[in-house]
PDB file of C-alpha atoms in Angstrom:
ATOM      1  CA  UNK A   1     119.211 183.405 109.272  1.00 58.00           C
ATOM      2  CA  UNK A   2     116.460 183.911 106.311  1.00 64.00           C
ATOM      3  CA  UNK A   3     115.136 180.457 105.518  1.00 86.00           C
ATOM      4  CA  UNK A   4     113.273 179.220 102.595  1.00 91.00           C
ATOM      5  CA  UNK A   5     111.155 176.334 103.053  1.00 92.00           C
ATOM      6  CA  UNK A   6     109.968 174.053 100.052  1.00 95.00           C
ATOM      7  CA  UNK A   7     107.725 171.529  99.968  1.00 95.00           C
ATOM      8  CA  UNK A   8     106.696 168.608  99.446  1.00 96.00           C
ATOM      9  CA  UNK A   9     110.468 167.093  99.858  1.00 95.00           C
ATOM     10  CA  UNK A  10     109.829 163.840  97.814  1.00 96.00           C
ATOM     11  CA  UNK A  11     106.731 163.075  95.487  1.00 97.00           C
ATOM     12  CA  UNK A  12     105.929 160.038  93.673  1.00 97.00           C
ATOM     13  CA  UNK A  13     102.735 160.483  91.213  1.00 96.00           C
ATOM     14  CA  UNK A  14     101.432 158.836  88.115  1.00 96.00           C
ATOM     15  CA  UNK A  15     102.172 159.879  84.341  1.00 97.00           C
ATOM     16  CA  UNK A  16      99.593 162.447  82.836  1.00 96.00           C
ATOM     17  CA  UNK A  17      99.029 163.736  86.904  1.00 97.00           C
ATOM     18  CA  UNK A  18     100.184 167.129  87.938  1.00 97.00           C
ATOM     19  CA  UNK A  19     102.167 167.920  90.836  1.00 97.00           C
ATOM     20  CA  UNK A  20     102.830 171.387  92.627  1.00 97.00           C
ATOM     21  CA  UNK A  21     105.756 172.424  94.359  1.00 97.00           C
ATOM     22  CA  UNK A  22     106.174 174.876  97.354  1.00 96.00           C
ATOM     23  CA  UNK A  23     109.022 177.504  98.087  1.00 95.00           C
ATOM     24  CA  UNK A  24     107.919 179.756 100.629  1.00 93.00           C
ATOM     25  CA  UNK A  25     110.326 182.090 102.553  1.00 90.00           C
ATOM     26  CA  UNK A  26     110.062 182.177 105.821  1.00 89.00           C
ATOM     27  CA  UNK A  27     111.298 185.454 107.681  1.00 83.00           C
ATOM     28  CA  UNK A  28     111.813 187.905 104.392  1.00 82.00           C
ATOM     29  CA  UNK A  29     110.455 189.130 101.106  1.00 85.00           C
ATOM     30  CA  UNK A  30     111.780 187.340  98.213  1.00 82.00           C
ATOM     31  CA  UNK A  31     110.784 189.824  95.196  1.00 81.00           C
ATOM     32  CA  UNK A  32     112.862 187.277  93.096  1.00 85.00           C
ATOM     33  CA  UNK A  33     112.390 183.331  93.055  1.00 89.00           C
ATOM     34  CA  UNK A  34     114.288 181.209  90.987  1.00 91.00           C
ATOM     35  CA  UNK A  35     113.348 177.093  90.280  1.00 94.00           C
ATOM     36  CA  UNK A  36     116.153 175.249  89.157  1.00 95.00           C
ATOM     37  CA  UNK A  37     116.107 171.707  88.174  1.00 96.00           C
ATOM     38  CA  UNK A  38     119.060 168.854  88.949  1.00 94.00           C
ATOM     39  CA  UNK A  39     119.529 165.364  87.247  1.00 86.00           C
ATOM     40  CA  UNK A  40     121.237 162.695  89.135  1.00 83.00           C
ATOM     41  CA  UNK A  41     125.068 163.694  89.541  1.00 80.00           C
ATOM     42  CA  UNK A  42     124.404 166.623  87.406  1.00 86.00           C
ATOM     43  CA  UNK A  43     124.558 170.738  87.995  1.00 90.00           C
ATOM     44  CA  UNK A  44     121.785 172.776  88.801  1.00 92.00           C
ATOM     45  CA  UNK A  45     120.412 174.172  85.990  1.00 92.00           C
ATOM     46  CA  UNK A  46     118.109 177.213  85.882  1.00 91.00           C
ATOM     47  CA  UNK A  47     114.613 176.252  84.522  1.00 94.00           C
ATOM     48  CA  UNK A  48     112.999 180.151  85.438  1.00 93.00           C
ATOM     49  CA  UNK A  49     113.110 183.480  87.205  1.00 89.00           C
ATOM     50  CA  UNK A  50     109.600 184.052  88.752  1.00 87.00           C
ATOM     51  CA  UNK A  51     108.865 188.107  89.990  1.00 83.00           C
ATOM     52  CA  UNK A  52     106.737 188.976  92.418  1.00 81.00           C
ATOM     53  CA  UNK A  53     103.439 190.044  90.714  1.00 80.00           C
ATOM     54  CA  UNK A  54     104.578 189.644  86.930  1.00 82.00           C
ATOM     55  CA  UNK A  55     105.036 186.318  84.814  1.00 87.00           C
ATOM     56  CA  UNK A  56     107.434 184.219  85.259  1.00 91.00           C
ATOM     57  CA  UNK A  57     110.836 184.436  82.844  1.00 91.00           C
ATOM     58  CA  UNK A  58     111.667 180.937  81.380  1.00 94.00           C
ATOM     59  CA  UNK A  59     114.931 179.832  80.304  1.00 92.00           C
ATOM     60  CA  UNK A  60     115.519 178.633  76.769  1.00 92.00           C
ATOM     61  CA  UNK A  61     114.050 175.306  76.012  1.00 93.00           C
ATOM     62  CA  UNK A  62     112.048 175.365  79.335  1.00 95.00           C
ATOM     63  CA  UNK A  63     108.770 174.530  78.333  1.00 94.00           C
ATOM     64  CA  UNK A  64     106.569 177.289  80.051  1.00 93.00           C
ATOM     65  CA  UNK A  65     103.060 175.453  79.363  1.00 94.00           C
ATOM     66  CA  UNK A  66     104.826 172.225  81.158  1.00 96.00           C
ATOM     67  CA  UNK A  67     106.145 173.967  83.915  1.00 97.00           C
ATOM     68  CA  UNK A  68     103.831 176.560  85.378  1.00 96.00           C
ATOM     69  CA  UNK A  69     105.520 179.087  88.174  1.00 94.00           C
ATOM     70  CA  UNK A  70     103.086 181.240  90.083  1.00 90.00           C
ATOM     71  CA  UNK A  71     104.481 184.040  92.242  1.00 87.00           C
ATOM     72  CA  UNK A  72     101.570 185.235  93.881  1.00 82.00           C
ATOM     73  CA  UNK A  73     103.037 186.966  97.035  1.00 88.00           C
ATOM     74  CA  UNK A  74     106.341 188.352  98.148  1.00 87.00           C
ATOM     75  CA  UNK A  75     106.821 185.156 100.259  1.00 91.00           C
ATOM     76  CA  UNK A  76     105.555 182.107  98.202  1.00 93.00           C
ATOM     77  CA  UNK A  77     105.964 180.601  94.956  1.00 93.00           C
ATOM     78  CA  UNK A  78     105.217 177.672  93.384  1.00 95.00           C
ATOM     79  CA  UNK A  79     106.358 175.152  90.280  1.00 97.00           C
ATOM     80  CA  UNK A  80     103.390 173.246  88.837  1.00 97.00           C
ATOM     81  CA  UNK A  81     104.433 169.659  86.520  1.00 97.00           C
ATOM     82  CA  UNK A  82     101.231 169.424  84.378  1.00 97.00           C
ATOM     83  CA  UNK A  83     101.019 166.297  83.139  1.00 96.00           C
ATOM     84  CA  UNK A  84     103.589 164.745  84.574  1.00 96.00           C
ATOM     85  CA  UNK A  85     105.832 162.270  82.345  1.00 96.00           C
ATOM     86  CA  UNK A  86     108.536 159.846  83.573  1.00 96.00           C
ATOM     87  CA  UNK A  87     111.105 161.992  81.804  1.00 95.00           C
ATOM     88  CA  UNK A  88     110.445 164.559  84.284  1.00 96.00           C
ATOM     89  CA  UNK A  89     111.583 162.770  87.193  1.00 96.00           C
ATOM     90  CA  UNK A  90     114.121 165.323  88.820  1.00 95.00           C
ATOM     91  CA  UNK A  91     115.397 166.946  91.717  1.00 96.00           C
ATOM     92  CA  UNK A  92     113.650 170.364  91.777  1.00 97.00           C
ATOM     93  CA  UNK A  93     115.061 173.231  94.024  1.00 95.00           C
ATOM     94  CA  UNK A  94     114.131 176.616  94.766  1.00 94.00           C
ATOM     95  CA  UNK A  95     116.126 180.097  95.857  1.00 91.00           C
ATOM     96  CA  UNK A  96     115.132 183.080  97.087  1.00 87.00           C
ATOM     97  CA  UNK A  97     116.243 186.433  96.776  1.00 81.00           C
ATOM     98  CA  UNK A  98     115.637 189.859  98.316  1.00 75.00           C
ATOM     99  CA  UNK A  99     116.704 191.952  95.258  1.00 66.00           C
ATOM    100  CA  UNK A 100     120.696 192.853  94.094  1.00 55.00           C
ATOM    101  CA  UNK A 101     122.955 189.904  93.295  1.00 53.00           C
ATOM    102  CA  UNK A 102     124.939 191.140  96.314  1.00 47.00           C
ATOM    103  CA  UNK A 103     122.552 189.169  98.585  1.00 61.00           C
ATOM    104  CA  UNK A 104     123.325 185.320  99.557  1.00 62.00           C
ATOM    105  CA  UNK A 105     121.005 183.406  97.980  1.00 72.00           C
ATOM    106  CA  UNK A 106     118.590 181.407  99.909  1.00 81.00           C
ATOM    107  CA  UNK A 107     118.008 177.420  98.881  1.00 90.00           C
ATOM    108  CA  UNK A 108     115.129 175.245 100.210  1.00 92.00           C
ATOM    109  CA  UNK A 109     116.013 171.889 100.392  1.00 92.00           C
ATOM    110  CA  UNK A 110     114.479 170.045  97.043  1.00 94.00           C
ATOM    111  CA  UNK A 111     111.456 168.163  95.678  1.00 96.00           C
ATOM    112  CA  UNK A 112     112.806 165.062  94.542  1.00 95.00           C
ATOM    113  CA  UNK A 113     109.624 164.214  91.941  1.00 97.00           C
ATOM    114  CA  UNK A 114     109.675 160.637  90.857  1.00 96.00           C
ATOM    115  CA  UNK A 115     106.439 160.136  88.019  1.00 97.00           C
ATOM    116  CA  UNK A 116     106.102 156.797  87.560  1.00 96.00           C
TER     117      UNK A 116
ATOM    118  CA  UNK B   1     129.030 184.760  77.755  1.00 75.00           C
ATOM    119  CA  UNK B   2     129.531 183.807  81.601  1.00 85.00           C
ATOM    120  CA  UNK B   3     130.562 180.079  82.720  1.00 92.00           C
ATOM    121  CA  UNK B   4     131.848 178.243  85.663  1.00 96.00           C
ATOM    122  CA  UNK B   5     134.364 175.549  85.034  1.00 97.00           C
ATOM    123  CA  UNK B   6     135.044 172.777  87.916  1.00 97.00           C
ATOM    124  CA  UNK B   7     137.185 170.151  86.039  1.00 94.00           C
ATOM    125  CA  UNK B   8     137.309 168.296  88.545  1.00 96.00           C
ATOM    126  CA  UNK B   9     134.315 165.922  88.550  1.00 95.00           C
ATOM    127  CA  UNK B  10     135.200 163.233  91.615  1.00 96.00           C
ATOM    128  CA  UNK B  11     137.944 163.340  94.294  1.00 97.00           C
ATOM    129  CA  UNK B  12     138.850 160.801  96.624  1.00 98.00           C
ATOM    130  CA  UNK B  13     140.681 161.736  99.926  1.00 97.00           C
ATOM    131  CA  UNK B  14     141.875 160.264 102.991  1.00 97.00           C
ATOM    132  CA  UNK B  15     140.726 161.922 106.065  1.00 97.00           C
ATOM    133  CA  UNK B  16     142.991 164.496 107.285  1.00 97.00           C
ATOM    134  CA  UNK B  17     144.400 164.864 104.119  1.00 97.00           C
ATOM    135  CA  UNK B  18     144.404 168.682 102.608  1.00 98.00           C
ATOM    136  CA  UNK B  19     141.990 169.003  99.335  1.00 98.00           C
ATOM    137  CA  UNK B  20     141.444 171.790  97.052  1.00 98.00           C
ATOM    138  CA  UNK B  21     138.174 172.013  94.626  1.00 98.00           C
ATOM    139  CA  UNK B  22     139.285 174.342  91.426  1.00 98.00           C
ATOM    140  CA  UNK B  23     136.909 176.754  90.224  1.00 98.00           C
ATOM    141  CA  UNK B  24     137.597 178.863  86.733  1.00 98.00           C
ATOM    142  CA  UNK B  25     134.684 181.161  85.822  1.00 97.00           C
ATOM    143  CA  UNK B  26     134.515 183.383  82.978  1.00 95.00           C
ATOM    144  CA  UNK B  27     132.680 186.869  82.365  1.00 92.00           C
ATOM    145  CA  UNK B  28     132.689 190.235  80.939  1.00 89.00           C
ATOM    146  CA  UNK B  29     131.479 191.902  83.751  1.00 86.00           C
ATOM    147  CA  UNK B  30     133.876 193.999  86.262  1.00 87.00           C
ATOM    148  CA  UNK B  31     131.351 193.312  88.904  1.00 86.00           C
ATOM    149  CA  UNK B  32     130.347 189.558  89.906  1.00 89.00           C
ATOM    150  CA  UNK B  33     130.064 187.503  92.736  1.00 89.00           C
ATOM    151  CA  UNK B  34     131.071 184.345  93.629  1.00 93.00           C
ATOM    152  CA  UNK B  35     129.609 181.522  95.596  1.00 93.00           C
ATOM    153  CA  UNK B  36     130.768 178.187  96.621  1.00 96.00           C
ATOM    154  CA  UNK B  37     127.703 175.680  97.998  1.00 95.00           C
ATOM    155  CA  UNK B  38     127.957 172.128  99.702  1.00 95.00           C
ATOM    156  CA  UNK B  39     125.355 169.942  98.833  1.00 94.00           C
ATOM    157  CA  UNK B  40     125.338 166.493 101.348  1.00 93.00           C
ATOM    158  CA  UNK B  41     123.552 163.605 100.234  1.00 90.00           C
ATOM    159  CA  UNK B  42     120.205 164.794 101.718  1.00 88.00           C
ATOM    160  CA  UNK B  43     119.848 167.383  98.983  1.00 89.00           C
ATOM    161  CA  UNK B  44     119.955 170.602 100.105  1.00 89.00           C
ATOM    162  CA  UNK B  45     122.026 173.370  99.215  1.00 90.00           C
ATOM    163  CA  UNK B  46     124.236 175.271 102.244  1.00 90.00           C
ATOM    164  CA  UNK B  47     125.943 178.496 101.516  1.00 90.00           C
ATOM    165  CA  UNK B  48     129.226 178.416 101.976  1.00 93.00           C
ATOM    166  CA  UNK B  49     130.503 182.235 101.008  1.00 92.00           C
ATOM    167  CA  UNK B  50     130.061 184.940  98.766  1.00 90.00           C
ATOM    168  CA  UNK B  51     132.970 186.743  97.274  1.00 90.00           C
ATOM    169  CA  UNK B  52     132.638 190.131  95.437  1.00 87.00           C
ATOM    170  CA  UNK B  53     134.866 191.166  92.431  1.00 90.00           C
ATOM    171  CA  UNK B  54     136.895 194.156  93.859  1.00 89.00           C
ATOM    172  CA  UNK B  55     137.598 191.439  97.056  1.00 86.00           C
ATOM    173  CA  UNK B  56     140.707 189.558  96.147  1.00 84.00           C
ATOM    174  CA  UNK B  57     141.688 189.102  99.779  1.00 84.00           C
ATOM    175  CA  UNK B  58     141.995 185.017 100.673  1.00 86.00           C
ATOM    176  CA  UNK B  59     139.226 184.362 103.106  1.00 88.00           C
ATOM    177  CA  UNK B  60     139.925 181.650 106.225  1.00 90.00           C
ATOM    178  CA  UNK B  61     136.658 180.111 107.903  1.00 91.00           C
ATOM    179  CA  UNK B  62     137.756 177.265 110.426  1.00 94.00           C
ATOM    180  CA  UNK B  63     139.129 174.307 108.239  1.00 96.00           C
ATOM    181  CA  UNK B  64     137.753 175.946 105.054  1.00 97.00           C
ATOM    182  CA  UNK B  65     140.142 178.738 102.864  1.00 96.00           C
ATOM    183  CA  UNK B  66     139.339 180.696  99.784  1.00 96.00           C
ATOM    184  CA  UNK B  67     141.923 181.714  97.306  1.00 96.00           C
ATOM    185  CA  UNK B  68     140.494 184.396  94.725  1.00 95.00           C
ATOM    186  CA  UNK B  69     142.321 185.625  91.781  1.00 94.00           C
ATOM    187  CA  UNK B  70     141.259 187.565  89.225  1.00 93.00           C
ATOM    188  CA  UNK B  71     144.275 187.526  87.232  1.00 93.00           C
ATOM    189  CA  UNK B  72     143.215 183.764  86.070  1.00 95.00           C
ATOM    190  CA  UNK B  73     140.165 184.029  87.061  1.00 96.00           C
ATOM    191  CA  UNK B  74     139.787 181.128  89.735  1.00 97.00           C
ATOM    192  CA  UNK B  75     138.483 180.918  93.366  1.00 97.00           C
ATOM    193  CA  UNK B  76     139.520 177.874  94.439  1.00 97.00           C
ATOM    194  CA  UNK B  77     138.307 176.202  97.779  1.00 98.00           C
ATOM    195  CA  UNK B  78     140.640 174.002 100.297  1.00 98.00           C
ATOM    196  CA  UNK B  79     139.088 172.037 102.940  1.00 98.00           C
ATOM    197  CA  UNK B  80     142.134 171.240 105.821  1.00 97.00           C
ATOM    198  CA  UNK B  81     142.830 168.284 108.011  1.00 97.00           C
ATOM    199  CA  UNK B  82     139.142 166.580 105.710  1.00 97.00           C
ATOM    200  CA  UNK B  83     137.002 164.369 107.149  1.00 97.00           C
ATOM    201  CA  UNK B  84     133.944 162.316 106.549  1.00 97.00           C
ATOM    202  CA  UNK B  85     131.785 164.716 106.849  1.00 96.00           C
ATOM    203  CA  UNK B  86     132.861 166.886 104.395  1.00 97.00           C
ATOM    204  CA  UNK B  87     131.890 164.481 101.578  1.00 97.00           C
ATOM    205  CA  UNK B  88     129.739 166.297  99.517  1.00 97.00           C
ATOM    206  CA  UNK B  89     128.807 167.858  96.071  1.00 97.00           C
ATOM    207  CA  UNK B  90     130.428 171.177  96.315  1.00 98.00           C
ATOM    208  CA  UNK B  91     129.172 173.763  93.613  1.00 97.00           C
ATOM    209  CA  UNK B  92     131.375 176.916  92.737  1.00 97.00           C
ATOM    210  CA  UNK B  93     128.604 179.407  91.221  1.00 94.00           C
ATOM    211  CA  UNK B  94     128.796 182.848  89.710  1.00 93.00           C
ATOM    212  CA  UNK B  95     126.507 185.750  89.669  1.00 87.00           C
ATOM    213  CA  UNK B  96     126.719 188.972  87.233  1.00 75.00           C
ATOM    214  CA  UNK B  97     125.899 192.142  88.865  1.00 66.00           C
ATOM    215  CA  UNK B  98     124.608 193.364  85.103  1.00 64.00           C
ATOM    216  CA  UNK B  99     121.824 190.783  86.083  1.00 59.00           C
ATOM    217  CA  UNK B 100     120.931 192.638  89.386  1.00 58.00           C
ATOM    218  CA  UNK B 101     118.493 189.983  89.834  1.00 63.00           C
ATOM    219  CA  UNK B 102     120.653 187.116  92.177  1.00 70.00           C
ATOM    220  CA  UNK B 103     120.378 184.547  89.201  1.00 79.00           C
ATOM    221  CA  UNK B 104     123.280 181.577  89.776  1.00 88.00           C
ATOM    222  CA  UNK B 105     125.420 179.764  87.057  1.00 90.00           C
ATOM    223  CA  UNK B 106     126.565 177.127  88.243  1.00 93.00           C
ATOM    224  CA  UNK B 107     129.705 174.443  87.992  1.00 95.00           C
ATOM    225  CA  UNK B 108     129.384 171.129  87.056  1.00 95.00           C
ATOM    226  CA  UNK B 109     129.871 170.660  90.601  1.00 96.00           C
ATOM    227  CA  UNK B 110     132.771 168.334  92.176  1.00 97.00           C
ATOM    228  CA  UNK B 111     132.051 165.165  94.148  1.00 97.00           C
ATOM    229  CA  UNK B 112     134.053 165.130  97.363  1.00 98.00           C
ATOM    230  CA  UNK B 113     134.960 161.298  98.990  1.00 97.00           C
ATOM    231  CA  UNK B 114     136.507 161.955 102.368  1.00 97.00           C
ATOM    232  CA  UNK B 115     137.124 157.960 103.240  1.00 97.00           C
ATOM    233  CA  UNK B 116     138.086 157.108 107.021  1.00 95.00           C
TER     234      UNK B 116
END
């Protein structure tokens, strides 16, 4: 079945550093990615939409300087934490999509970030 | 506006016992999909099923059942004869077919203690 693969899967890194994040999908085109973000015993909450090709589509009160997305194939994304902040410890998770809502959505397995 | 309601924010089971997770979502679009995830302690996100509007038929997959109805809006998920290893977070999400883009709103989620 269609995998996505994200990585790192844990990262500890200093305040003011930044830190990238991974989501690549591994046997299909993902024209849509989405990066959500997940506090301890919390929901997932959707942080951005990032398009193949175009800029990425940030969800209110998601700072888009703070959280850069890059989508710059059909197959990889990534989440950049600029300068990094304890507050932005998390548990980060992509999905992937091939187009229509009618298609499963495909999860990699999480970027726990700790920023110490 | 669209939501996903899971009241129930911890259960505690015996194993074998018969649970049901409750799931009320709420849209204005006549075609959505539903999704139900299990997320383990480890993180990740496995699908579980994907349920189109027009699809009110109760779906059976081993121990796991599916009841959809529109008239209340609820698509509620039973796990039979539980055991350990179903403890989990287990996420009922919706997706709007207006969106045509695959982009989840999730529940609140609802922690799942299967004890021995």
């Amino acid at each position: 079945g269609a995998v996505v693969s994200q990585h790192p899967s844990r990262v500890i890194c200093k305040s003011g550093t930044s830190v990238k994040i991974e989501c690549r999908s591994l046997d299909f085109q993902a024209t849509t990615m989405f990066w959500y973000r997940q506090f301890p015993k919390k929901s997932l909450m959707l942080m951005a939409t990032s398009n193949e090709g175009s800029k990425a589509t940030y969800e209110q009160g998601v700072e888009k300087d703070k959280f850069l997305i890059n989508h710059a194939s059909l197959t990889l994304s990534t989440l950049t934490v600029t300068s990094a902040h304890p507050e932005d410890s998390s548990f980060y998770i992509c999905s992937a999509s091939t187009g229509p809502s009618a298609s499963p959505l495909h999860f990699g397995n999480g970027t726990r970030l700790t920023v110490t | 506006a669209q939501k996903v309601t899971q009241a129930q924010t911890e259960i505690s089971v015996v194993e074998k016992e018969d649970v049901t997770l409750d799931c009320v979502y709420e849209t204005r679009d006549t075609t959505y999909y539903l999704f139900w995830y299990k997320q383990p302690p480890s993180g990740e996100l496995v699908f579980l099923i994907r349920r189109n509007s027009f699809d009110e038929q109760n779906e059976i997959s081993g121990r796991y059942s599916w009841n959809f109805q529109k008239s209340t809006s609820s698509f509620n998920f039973t796990i039979t004869a539980s055991q350990v290893v179903d403890s989990a977070v287990y996420f009922c999400a919706l997706s709007e077919e207006k969106s045509n883009t695959g982009k989840l709103i999730f529940g609140q989620g609802t922690t799942l203690q299967v004890k021995p």
